[in-house]
Amino acid sequence: MDFFDLRTAYLITALMYLIVPVATWSVLASERSRSASLWCAGSLLNGIATWMAIIPDPMSVLTYKLLIRVVMCLGILGRIQSLLLLGGQSMKARTILLIVLANVLFFEIQRFFFDERYTQVFAFLFHGLLYGWLSFIAFWLYRKGRGAGAILIGATYLIVNLLLLQIQTLIIRSDFSMDFLSPHPATIALAIVGVISAFMNHIGYVGMVLEGVRARELEAVAARARSEVTHRLGEQVAQLQRQKVLGEMSSTLAHELSQPLTVVLSSAQLARRGVASGQLDKAALGVLLQRVIGGSQRIAQIIDRIRTYIRPSTLTRKATNLGNVVADVVEMLVLDVDERKALLNLRLPPRPVWVTGDFVQLSQILLNVVRNALEAGAYLPGREPVLIELLQDGDQALVRVSDAGPGFTQEALEQASRSFFTTKPDGLGLGLPISSAIASQHGGTLTWHNAPQGGAVVELRLPILQTPEQDTE
Amino acid sequence: MTKMEYMRPVTVGDAARAERCARGTVAIVDDDPLILEALSALLSFEGYACDTFSCAQDYLDSLSDSVPRFPGPRCVLCDVHMPSMDGLALQACLASHPEITLVLMSGVSRVEQVISAFRAGASDFLLKPIDDELLFAAIAKALRASQQYEENSHVRAHFLARKASLNRRELEVIVMAAHGRLIREIADELGIAERTVKLYKQRASEKLGLKRARDLVRLVDQGLL
């Protein structure tokens, strides 16, 4: 065993514990959390303490030995705290202080009451306990799923601990004829393990950090995937709601389609009769055919609007005139308004109000809101008009729908933005949540409150597009 | 009921119009001008006089203005769904004009509306788009009903005038006879001779223009005696 100098081995360990933490710390770069700093600092202190323990004592023995113990203790405690932080827990500063004090006290008591020779043993006993705790925490981290690096750390310190125990036992049994620097398989093993542990621990720590980074990335990807699914589902729900509304308005559609169809059928049948009886001249026939064509085109328009409304919306962003949106929605609700004997009061500005958005989705918002207003008005014996205003409020476009119904209840004010909250007997409770979502997607807001004079007010605010280029709606 | 003032045709245009009115006057009421155009073209082709109105109030105003008309049956073809006054409300207003029959039309078929329309006495209810044969059949039926009503009311007026020409005794006797009393019983009740009763009965029958005993019973059924 002559080629193996224990002192040199410990020297190398000390060197490793000085260099490797610094290297690790610089490598961790963007992942330098408090935990990492503590780990590297703790290891550094360990290196310093080991170094101090090996070189000849420059000052008085007692103070020096005390200093070594304190530094060593802090080194281990630093690493313990670092691992605790990784696991989401923390030791209080008080506790750390207490342990250091206990160490000092223990040292003083032991020195006072016991032999000088026991110093080393007691020191390593104390530190052995701390190392035991450290490896316990490392295994705890592994069970928490922090990765294989934790096992590496835990195993290393466990071995260190076992070796320390072994050596202490040997020292006591040999009646203090040996110490840590006496050549012996156990002490040699400790020296070798000490060297290896220097970089094994840091590899293990970096491994855990990498594992943490990977877990965060996975979570980010999962979160992105979830939000995409939510977004897509949201789009589908919005489309389904449009289809539902359209279904409810099917009698409106039947009525709308029946008008031009009547013109087409009657004109064509008249043409046939007239031609058969020879009473129709070319000019009159031309007029009738023109009516057939006009009626058919009108039907095509209506069908086109239905198709646009129920198709899955790929959010098209075009310059849209809100005035047109309001007018279109009012037209769709003509039959609804008639049947309820309601009145719609429109206040539109003379010039167009441009926003960037999707025509169909914006009309979906207004359709939901105005239908709600019409239903609210149903409670009234009189015929208070539903007021729809479009105005420019600073750099925002504002569409305000006011009714003179009973207004929102306190519960409704709080809950209306939640899905599936409804005050209608056959309602789904999706109109307002979907409309709010669409408004947000357009960079605007949908808000509602009660008017001071009674009745509900719903406001849609959207950022104004200053100058629309071509491709407008 | 006031007597109608009927015009006499003066110009050639008047004559054409009068001929159409005699066949039937159809008032078309719909808020869609294209429909007014199309339907009035079709009905005019069939020989009717067509007047178009874009709202029910306009039509009602035209009824109350004192422009005299050419004689003939009248009906209204009206859309159920209109802003302000709808078809069913118009039907209620026309209750005071029983000689004008009503055909309703609609783009949607709400069962309750159809039921209440027929209950209130509508002649027909058509769904848009309207087939020409169906339209003509419905209009013809409505005009026939209007014609029938006019004839009935003339007959009634005529009869009531005749009834007024009977004196007291004649009226008493013919009423009792209509209710199945024998001549002997009538004579006993009124305290006159049987021969006198027979005379009164015969005179009353002549004045009323009765031909058969059956007519007498029918008059009782109609509540006229």
XYZ file of C-alpha atoms in Angstrom:
698
model
C 0.000 0.000 0.000
C 2.973 2.243 -0.146
C 2.106 3.700 -3.477
C -1.122 4.933 -1.981
C -0.689 7.962 0.243
C -3.833 8.663 2.204
C -2.913 12.235 2.773
C -2.480 12.715 -0.966
C -5.809 11.031 -1.573
C -7.545 13.412 0.831
C -5.707 16.277 -0.805
C -7.075 15.217 -4.135
C -10.556 14.936 -2.609
C -10.202 18.406 -1.204
C -9.076 19.731 -4.580
C -11.986 18.011 -6.296
C -14.403 19.499 -3.815
C -12.980 22.902 -4.563
C -12.930 22.675 -8.333
C -15.938 20.548 -9.233
C -18.556 22.718 -7.490
C -17.202 25.783 -9.226
C -17.259 23.972 -12.553
C -20.783 22.688 -11.897
C -21.978 26.105 -10.952
C -20.658 27.664 -14.107
C -22.098 24.828 -16.226
C -25.557 25.167 -14.748
C -25.733 28.652 -16.277
C -29.431 29.473 -16.703
C -30.527 26.910 -14.124
C -28.788 28.587 -11.224
C -31.521 28.425 -8.680
C -31.068 28.907 -4.957
C -30.824 25.154 -4.642
C -27.938 24.990 -7.118
C -26.101 27.802 -5.368
C -26.506 26.084 -2.026
C -25.343 22.767 -3.418
C -22.214 24.181 -4.921
C -21.525 26.363 -1.912
C -22.009 23.420 0.402
C -19.636 21.293 -1.615
C -17.135 24.109 -1.692
C -17.258 24.404 2.094
C -16.767 20.662 2.294
C -13.655 21.024 0.171
C -12.367 23.836 2.342
C -12.965 21.840 5.486
C -11.182 18.806 4.037
C -8.297 20.990 3.004
C -8.101 22.516 6.444
C -8.168 19.092 8.012
C -5.147 17.978 6.025
C -2.730 20.861 6.042
C -0.774 21.592 9.182
C -2.529 23.654 11.708
C -1.559 27.336 11.433
C -3.311 28.566 14.546
C -4.072 27.158 17.977
C -5.399 23.651 17.767
C -8.727 24.053 19.485
C -10.005 27.022 17.576
C -8.812 25.502 14.328
C -10.506 22.213 14.957
C -13.662 24.048 15.906
C -13.516 26.038 12.721
C -13.133 22.883 10.652
C -16.148 21.371 12.310
C -18.274 24.447 11.765
C -17.267 24.717 8.120
C -17.853 21.012 7.543
C -21.191 21.220 9.294
C -22.274 24.180 7.236
C -21.117 22.369 4.108
C -23.387 19.434 4.803
C -26.279 21.601 5.952
C -25.986 23.673 2.795
C -26.348 20.577 0.677
C -29.204 19.318 2.792
C -31.059 22.596 2.328
C -30.325 22.494 -1.406
C -31.948 19.077 -1.776
C -34.858 20.071 0.427
C -35.481 23.039 -1.865
C -35.544 20.727 -4.861
C -38.240 18.755 -3.144
C -40.255 21.842 -2.405
C -39.413 22.100 1.255
C -37.006 24.134 3.312
C -35.221 24.207 6.638
C -35.673 27.324 8.630
C -32.572 29.437 9.195
C -33.237 28.977 12.879
C -32.884 25.224 12.532
C -29.549 25.559 10.737
C -28.271 27.836 13.416
C -29.439 25.455 16.099
C -27.654 22.527 14.507
C -24.397 24.454 14.186
C -24.671 25.578 17.754
C -25.404 22.032 18.818
C -22.307 20.937 16.976
C -20.171 23.527 18.767
C -21.743 22.745 22.094
C -21.279 19.065 21.544
C -17.645 19.696 20.731
C -17.068 21.795 23.834
C -18.871 19.348 26.133
C -17.033 16.415 24.676
C -13.717 18.188 24.984
C -14.526 19.107 28.521
C -15.673 15.798 29.764
C -13.953 13.356 27.506
C -10.556 12.627 26.195
C -8.882 14.553 23.426
C -8.737 11.462 21.373
C -12.465 11.135 21.178
C -12.664 14.463 19.352
C -12.310 13.028 15.931
C -14.749 10.208 16.659
C -17.419 12.450 18.002
C -16.925 14.872 15.142
C -17.434 12.184 12.584
C -20.354 10.774 14.534
C -22.104 14.091 14.331
C -21.282 14.568 10.728
C -22.158 10.994 10.014
C -25.654 11.670 11.275
C -25.882 14.678 8.990
C -24.667 12.647 6.027
C -27.218 10.041 6.880
C -29.904 12.669 6.776
C -28.536 13.918 3.446
C -28.705 10.512 1.834
C -32.202 10.010 3.248
C -33.347 13.218 1.608
C -31.695 12.147 -1.642
C -33.680 8.904 -1.659
C -36.786 10.879 -0.765
C -36.185 13.028 -3.840
C -35.899 9.927 -5.975
C -39.245 8.673 -4.718
C -40.635 12.067 -5.612
C -39.551 11.447 -9.153
C -36.616 13.785 -9.419
C -34.667 11.219 -11.397
C -31.773 8.796 -11.117
C -29.310 11.501 -10.092
C -30.874 11.425 -6.678
C -30.001 7.778 -6.262
C -26.439 8.518 -7.158
C -26.196 11.122 -4.438
C -28.047 9.042 -1.931
C -25.969 5.949 -2.586
C -22.717 7.853 -2.433
C -23.427 9.363 0.938
C -24.759 6.123 2.243
C -21.492 4.436 1.388
C -19.572 7.323 2.896
C -21.638 7.006 6.038
C -21.144 3.274 6.300
C -17.437 3.645 5.826
C -17.295 6.355 8.453
C -19.120 4.089 10.905
C -16.778 1.293 10.079
C -13.719 3.440 10.608
C -14.973 4.863 13.864
C -15.631 1.386 15.154
C -12.128 0.391 14.120
C -10.600 3.380 15.820
C -12.424 2.693 19.072
C -11.642 -0.997 18.938
C -8.004 -0.340 18.253
C -8.076 1.847 21.293
C -7.192 4.918 19.313
C -4.000 3.549 18.000
C -5.238 4.413 14.537
C -6.874 7.428 13.073
C -8.289 8.445 9.759
C -4.892 8.796 8.289
C -3.722 5.306 9.240
C -3.473 2.998 6.262
C -6.219 0.438 6.422
C -8.603 -0.975 3.862
C -11.428 1.021 5.409
C -9.578 4.323 5.436
C -8.234 3.702 1.947
C -11.752 2.893 0.822
C -12.984 6.099 2.417
C -10.280 8.106 0.664
C -11.126 6.561 -2.711
C -14.865 6.991 -2.173
C -14.180 10.571 -1.122
C -12.464 11.315 -4.424
C -15.123 9.601 -6.474
C -17.952 11.162 -4.502
C -16.707 14.615 -5.410
C -17.754 14.322 -8.988
C -20.412 11.613 -8.570
C -22.445 13.936 -6.380
C -22.225 16.791 -8.764
C -23.079 14.583 -11.708
C -26.059 13.373 -9.740
C -27.091 16.932 -8.957
C -26.756 18.088 -12.550
C -28.704 14.991 -13.542
C -31.536 16.055 -11.272
C -31.461 19.564 -12.678
C -31.644 18.172 -16.212
C -34.532 15.985 -15.166
C -36.276 19.066 -13.795
C -35.721 20.937 -17.029
C -37.085 18.042 -19.035
C -40.151 17.789 -16.810
C -40.827 21.501 -17.253
C -40.539 21.233 -21.018
C -42.902 18.282 -21.078
C -45.373 20.234 -18.998
C -45.086 23.188 -21.357
C -45.730 20.954 -24.364
C -48.652 19.314 -22.615
C -50.062 22.691 -21.652
C -49.729 23.889 -25.222
C -51.438 20.751 -26.505
C -54.215 21.206 -23.935
C -54.763 24.794 -24.895
C -54.871 23.833 -28.560
C -57.465 21.186 -27.844
C -59.430 23.662 -25.761
C -59.184 26.176 -28.547
C -60.364 23.709 -31.129
C -63.154 22.458 -28.900
C -64.083 26.046 -28.256
C -64.327 26.617 -31.989
C -66.476 23.537 -32.378
C -68.741 24.590 -29.542
C -69.089 28.027 -31.077
C -70.033 26.417 -34.366
C -72.564 24.131 -32.703
C -74.094 27.089 -30.957
C -74.467 28.839 -34.284
C -76.164 25.776 -35.696
C -78.472 25.579 -32.708
C -79.458 29.217 -33.046
C -80.028 28.713 -36.738
C -82.232 25.730 -35.990
C -84.286 27.793 -33.602
C -84.658 30.395 -36.270
C -85.765 27.889 -38.871
C -89.244 29.360 -39.053
C -87.657 32.697 -39.786
C -85.728 30.999 -42.552
C -88.839 29.297 -43.915
C -90.606 32.631 -43.986
C -87.662 34.389 -45.594
C -87.341 31.768 -48.298
C -91.085 31.577 -48.955
C -91.287 35.198 -50.050
C -88.979 35.116 -53.071
C -90.184 31.599 -53.845
C -93.754 32.892 -54.107
C -92.603 35.497 -56.587
C -90.748 32.867 -58.594
C -93.608 30.351 -58.653
C -96.394 32.837 -59.363
C -94.442 34.617 -62.073
C -93.474 31.369 -63.773
C -97.005 29.970 -63.606
C -98.420 33.206 -64.967
C -95.905 33.088 -67.801
C -96.951 29.563 -68.642
C -100.626 30.469 -68.684
C -100.025 33.603 -70.649
C -97.959 31.850 -73.268
C -100.497 29.014 -73.519
C -103.378 31.427 -74.051
C -101.352 33.654 -76.365
C -102.199 36.732 -74.318
C -98.672 37.495 -73.186
C -96.424 39.586 -75.397
C -92.654 39.390 -75.342
C -92.205 42.454 -73.177
C -94.560 41.184 -70.484
C -92.898 37.759 -70.636
C -89.546 39.452 -70.188
C -90.813 41.183 -67.082
C -92.064 37.932 -65.623
C -88.803 36.137 -66.367
C -86.909 38.961 -64.703
C -89.002 38.453 -61.599
C -88.195 34.739 -61.659
C -84.491 35.495 -61.922
C -84.574 38.135 -59.205
C -86.440 35.849 -56.838
C -84.051 32.966 -57.481
C -81.062 35.182 -56.797
C -82.565 36.334 -53.559
C -83.059 32.704 -52.533
C -79.444 31.973 -53.391
C -78.371 34.870 -51.178
C -80.324 33.554 -48.229
C -78.950 30.051 -48.642
C -75.450 31.428 -48.935
C -75.878 33.273 -45.691
C -77.018 30.099 -43.967
C -74.034 28.210 -45.295
C -71.628 30.883 -44.133
C -73.186 30.961 -40.735
C -72.976 27.291 -39.946
C -69.663 26.427 -41.513
C -66.798 25.732 -39.138
C -65.172 29.047 -38.803
C -61.586 29.416 -39.712
C -61.195 32.791 -38.105
C -60.854 35.143 -41.033
C -59.635 38.575 -40.138
C -60.878 41.189 -42.516
C -61.829 44.791 -42.230
C -65.492 44.561 -41.261
C -68.054 47.323 -41.084
C -69.929 46.918 -37.813
C -72.837 48.805 -39.307
C -73.305 45.976 -41.806
C -73.088 43.392 -39.048
C -75.824 45.149 -37.054
C -78.024 45.511 -40.131
C -77.592 41.841 -41.040
C -78.494 40.677 -37.536
C -81.589 42.889 -37.473
C -82.693 41.412 -40.780
C -82.269 37.886 -39.445
C -84.472 38.742 -36.484
C -87.303 40.391 -38.402
C -89.716 37.542 -37.872
C -88.755 37.179 -34.211
C -89.439 40.853 -33.702
C -92.785 40.661 -35.489
C -94.005 37.703 -33.531
C -93.192 39.230 -30.182
C -94.759 42.491 -31.296
C -91.477 43.998 -30.195
C -89.755 47.080 -31.489
C -86.147 47.452 -32.455
C -84.724 50.928 -32.269
C -81.524 51.388 -34.237
C -79.062 54.207 -33.803
C -76.362 53.870 -36.430
C -73.747 56.416 -37.417
C -73.820 57.757 -40.991
C -70.291 56.569 -41.752
C -69.019 52.998 -41.560
C -67.328 51.798 -38.360
C -64.428 49.503 -39.231
C -62.977 46.754 -37.075
C -60.765 43.784 -37.855
C -62.630 40.586 -37.483
C -64.741 37.746 -38.744
C -68.171 38.826 -39.994
C -69.911 35.597 -39.035
C -68.481 35.458 -35.522
C -69.248 39.105 -34.822
C -72.823 38.605 -35.971
C -72.998 35.561 -33.718
C -72.250 37.802 -30.727
C -74.890 40.339 -31.685
C -77.434 37.683 -32.552
C -77.073 36.127 -29.095
C -77.221 39.484 -27.336
C -80.196 40.894 -29.235
C -82.163 37.652 -28.918
C -81.599 37.794 -25.166
C -82.845 41.372 -25.146
C -85.969 40.459 -27.122
C -86.737 37.648 -24.715
C -86.236 39.942 -21.737
C -88.747 42.362 -23.187
C -91.286 39.561 -23.386
C -92.030 40.066 -19.741
C -93.491 43.456 -20.344
C -97.106 44.270 -21.064
C -96.157 47.316 -23.066
C -93.866 47.423 -26.054
C -90.687 49.085 -24.891
C -88.255 49.074 -27.770
C -84.948 47.259 -27.653
C -82.309 49.860 -28.417
C -79.264 48.990 -30.508
C -76.623 51.693 -30.730
C -73.386 51.708 -32.669
C -70.931 54.419 -31.784
C -67.289 55.355 -31.644
C -65.945 55.669 -28.114
C -62.402 57.014 -28.412
C -60.393 54.370 -30.241
C -62.999 51.722 -29.636
C -66.122 50.777 -31.487
C -69.068 50.254 -29.158
C -72.246 48.328 -29.846
C -74.714 48.762 -27.014
C -77.927 46.748 -26.700
C -80.374 47.965 -24.057
C -83.703 46.473 -23.155
C -86.405 47.536 -20.706
C -86.886 44.096 -19.218
C -86.353 43.000 -15.625
C -82.554 43.284 -15.896
C -79.930 40.907 -14.506
C -80.382 39.353 -11.076
C -77.376 39.476 -8.745
C -76.760 35.795 -9.411
C -76.947 36.307 -13.155
C -74.476 39.196 -13.041
C -71.901 36.954 -11.404
C -72.616 33.747 -13.257
C -73.559 34.830 -16.742
C -70.055 34.390 -18.084
C -69.916 30.794 -16.915
C -70.820 28.044 -19.335
C -74.160 26.329 -18.895
C -75.627 29.054 -16.676
C -79.010 30.018 -18.054
C -82.232 31.633 -16.928
C -84.208 30.236 -19.858
C -86.189 27.029 -19.479
C -84.789 25.513 -22.655
C -81.524 27.422 -22.747
C -78.069 25.885 -23.011
C -76.296 28.727 -21.267
C -73.601 29.050 -23.910
C -74.561 32.262 -25.672
C -72.784 34.745 -23.415
C -69.668 32.656 -22.662
C -69.111 31.999 -26.353
C -69.787 35.604 -27.250
C -67.317 36.772 -24.585
C -64.696 34.392 -25.913
C -65.186 35.643 -29.460
C -64.930 39.234 -28.256
C -61.644 38.456 -26.484
C -60.286 36.718 -29.556
C -61.005 39.921 -31.470
C -59.123 41.956 -28.895
C -62.284 43.402 -27.428
C -64.634 42.877 -24.499
C -68.240 41.954 -23.864
C -69.670 43.372 -20.670
C -73.095 43.615 -19.134
C -74.761 45.495 -16.331
C -78.138 46.847 -15.258
C -79.207 50.302 -16.359
C -79.991 52.769 -13.562
C -83.532 53.164 -14.864
C -84.028 49.392 -15.043
C -83.399 46.877 -17.760
C -80.193 45.268 -18.962
C -77.382 46.813 -20.968
C -74.850 44.706 -22.873
C -71.832 46.359 -24.458
C -69.465 45.002 -27.083
C -66.235 46.922 -27.415
C -63.761 46.335 -30.220
C -60.629 48.199 -31.266
C -61.270 50.408 -34.268
C -59.396 49.806 -37.488
C -58.278 53.214 -38.623
C -57.934 52.871 -42.350
C -59.209 49.733 -44.040
C -57.428 48.622 -47.181
C -59.117 46.527 -49.832
C -60.784 43.233 -49.071
C -63.448 44.621 -46.783
C -66.785 43.240 -45.668
C -127.116 48.562 -42.640
C -126.728 51.400 -45.065
C -127.480 50.783 -48.665
C -124.449 50.648 -50.966
C -123.977 53.366 -53.462
C -122.958 51.760 -56.699
C -121.315 53.580 -59.567
C -122.459 53.425 -63.098
C -119.670 52.896 -65.646
C -119.051 56.000 -67.719
C -115.775 55.627 -69.597
C -114.324 52.656 -71.435
C -111.764 52.245 -68.678
C -114.582 52.287 -66.196
C -116.377 49.608 -68.155
C -113.355 47.320 -68.050
C -112.971 47.874 -64.351
C -116.669 47.311 -63.739
C -116.473 44.002 -65.580
C -113.580 42.893 -63.412
C -115.342 43.967 -60.225
C -118.398 42.023 -61.220
C -116.239 38.920 -61.423
C -114.664 39.802 -58.073
C -112.480 42.367 -56.325
C -109.421 40.968 -54.544
C -107.574 43.215 -52.119
C -104.011 41.917 -51.679
C -102.240 42.949 -48.477
C -98.535 42.099 -47.969
C -95.520 44.068 -46.760
C -93.346 42.677 -49.581
C -93.899 44.746 -52.736
C -92.538 41.997 -54.984
C -95.206 39.633 -53.743
C -97.899 42.246 -54.318
C -96.647 42.591 -57.866
C -96.491 38.880 -58.588
C -99.856 37.943 -57.085
C -101.786 40.849 -58.526
C -100.366 40.051 -61.966
C -101.561 36.466 -61.647
C -105.019 37.339 -60.347
C -105.509 40.134 -62.873
C -104.727 37.644 -65.587
C -107.585 35.527 -64.299
C -109.921 38.518 -64.744
C -110.290 39.811 -61.207
C -109.985 43.425 -60.099
C -106.873 43.632 -57.910
C -106.032 46.334 -55.412
C -102.736 46.136 -53.572
C -101.900 47.447 -50.118
C -98.587 47.228 -48.292
C -100.134 47.439 -44.865
C -103.416 46.433 -43.290
C -104.174 49.913 -42.036
C -104.096 51.286 -45.577
C -106.669 48.721 -46.591
C -108.968 49.529 -43.672
C -108.683 53.217 -44.479
C -109.736 52.477 -48.042
C -112.865 50.744 -46.767
C -114.044 53.660 -44.745
C -113.475 56.309 -47.353
C -116.679 57.054 -49.201
C -115.475 56.390 -52.745
C -118.323 54.521 -54.410
C -117.518 51.203 -55.993
C -118.624 49.000 -58.801
C -120.851 46.169 -57.616
C -119.476 42.649 -57.145
C -118.159 40.141 -54.580
C -115.145 41.170 -52.523
C -112.418 39.285 -50.676
C -109.065 40.001 -49.108
C -105.836 38.022 -49.611
C -103.629 38.896 -46.687
C -100.261 37.812 -45.266
C -100.280 36.754 -41.629
C -96.805 38.087 -40.771
C -96.636 41.824 -41.117
C -95.214 44.528 -38.880
C -97.744 46.647 -36.985
C -101.108 45.033 -37.845
C -100.873 41.386 -38.877
C -103.362 39.233 -40.775
C -105.158 37.961 -37.714
C -105.674 41.470 -36.385
C -107.067 42.495 -39.765
C -109.460 39.562 -39.593
C -110.765 40.892 -36.283
C -111.298 44.339 -37.803
C -113.157 42.866 -40.764
C -115.731 41.293 -38.473
C -117.882 44.350 -39.088
C -117.772 43.674 -42.848
C -119.193 40.181 -43.110
C -119.670 40.580 -46.859
C -115.859 40.713 -47.306
C -114.335 37.231 -47.016
C -110.731 36.626 -46.029
C -108.005 34.336 -47.385
C -104.827 34.301 -45.306
C -101.369 33.357 -46.506
C -98.146 32.636 -44.673
C -94.567 31.496 -45.132
C -94.637 29.431 -41.954
C -97.400 27.169 -40.700
C -98.026 27.795 -37.047
C -100.819 25.464 -36.096
C -102.311 27.800 -33.491
C -102.506 30.589 -36.028
C -104.216 28.392 -38.592
C -106.746 27.142 -36.048
C -107.625 30.563 -34.739
C -107.867 31.916 -38.281
C -110.403 29.316 -39.326
C -112.318 29.648 -36.064
C -112.661 33.347 -36.659
C -114.212 32.581 -40.003
C -111.402 32.755 -42.554
C -112.317 31.272 -45.881
C -108.928 29.672 -46.468
C -105.283 29.587 -45.354
C -102.585 29.213 -48.006
C -98.922 28.401 -47.539
C -96.324 30.243 -49.559
C -95.202 29.579 -52.222
C -98.771 29.311 -53.551
C -99.577 27.103 -56.514
C -101.684 29.007 -59.075
C -104.494 26.423 -59.170
C -104.772 26.480 -55.379
C -104.800 30.251 -55.357
C -107.540 30.499 -57.955
C -109.632 27.862 -56.190
C -109.309 29.655 -52.851
C -110.127 33.060 -54.322
C -113.081 31.658 -56.248
C -114.425 30.021 -53.099
C -114.000 33.201 -51.092
C -115.739 35.313 -53.730
C -118.574 32.832 -53.978
C -119.070 33.092 -50.225
C -119.043 36.862 -50.485
C -121.598 36.715 -53.304
C -123.787 34.356 -51.303
C -123.720 36.652 -48.330
C -124.728 39.657 -50.446
C -127.553 37.745 -52.011
C -128.748 36.508 -48.650
C -128.705 39.970 -47.190
C -130.697 41.331 -50.094
C -133.203 38.588 -49.687
C -133.451 39.315 -45.989
C -133.898 43.024 -46.545
C -136.552 42.347 -49.150
C -138.477 40.002 -46.874
C -138.371 42.350 -43.910
C -139.824 45.094 -46.059
C -142.667 42.825 -47.065
C -143.270 41.793 -43.484
C -143.578 45.459 -42.554
C -146.400 45.792 -45.047
C -148.631 43.367 -43.121
C -151.196 44.806 -40.761
C -151.502 43.674 -37.187
C -154.106 40.984 -37.668
C -152.398 39.549 -40.725
C -149.151 39.326 -38.815
C -150.703 37.680 -35.780
C -152.503 35.090 -37.875
C -149.547 34.192 -40.087
C -147.208 33.887 -37.110
C -149.556 31.529 -35.328
C -150.095 29.555 -38.484
C -146.373 29.322 -38.999
C -146.080 27.827 -35.546
C -148.505 25.058 -36.452
C -151.770 26.324 -34.982
C -155.001 25.175 -36.664
C -157.394 27.724 -38.110
C -160.035 26.789 -35.529
C -157.573 27.420 -32.693
C -156.500 30.752 -34.084
C -160.151 31.800 -34.457
C -160.865 30.829 -30.882
C -157.811 32.622 -29.504
C -158.257 35.843 -31.400
C -162.040 35.819 -31.028
C -162.773 36.098 -34.702
C -164.551 33.920 -37.213
C -162.734 31.072 -38.942
C -163.611 32.590 -42.305
C -161.849 35.816 -41.275
C -158.788 33.899 -40.178
C -158.600 32.174 -43.551
C -158.845 35.546 -45.278
C -156.073 37.111 -43.200
C -153.821 34.099 -43.736
C -154.302 34.193 -47.479
C -153.613 37.929 -47.689
C -150.495 37.626 -45.546
C -149.168 34.772 -47.688
C -149.665 36.829 -50.840
C -147.940 39.860 -49.366
C -145.033 37.772 -48.181
C -144.836 35.994 -51.500
C -145.199 32.529 -49.999
C -145.942 29.696 -52.406
C -145.891 26.555 -50.329
C -146.534 25.598 -46.748
C -142.891 24.551 -46.541
C -141.789 28.180 -47.025
C -143.664 29.151 -43.898
C -141.795 26.631 -41.784
C -138.463 27.699 -43.296
C -139.134 31.293 -42.313
C -139.598 30.197 -38.734
C -136.310 28.263 -38.892
C -134.527 31.353 -40.177
C -135.954 33.345 -37.319
C -137.788 35.729 -39.540
C -141.199 35.005 -38.151
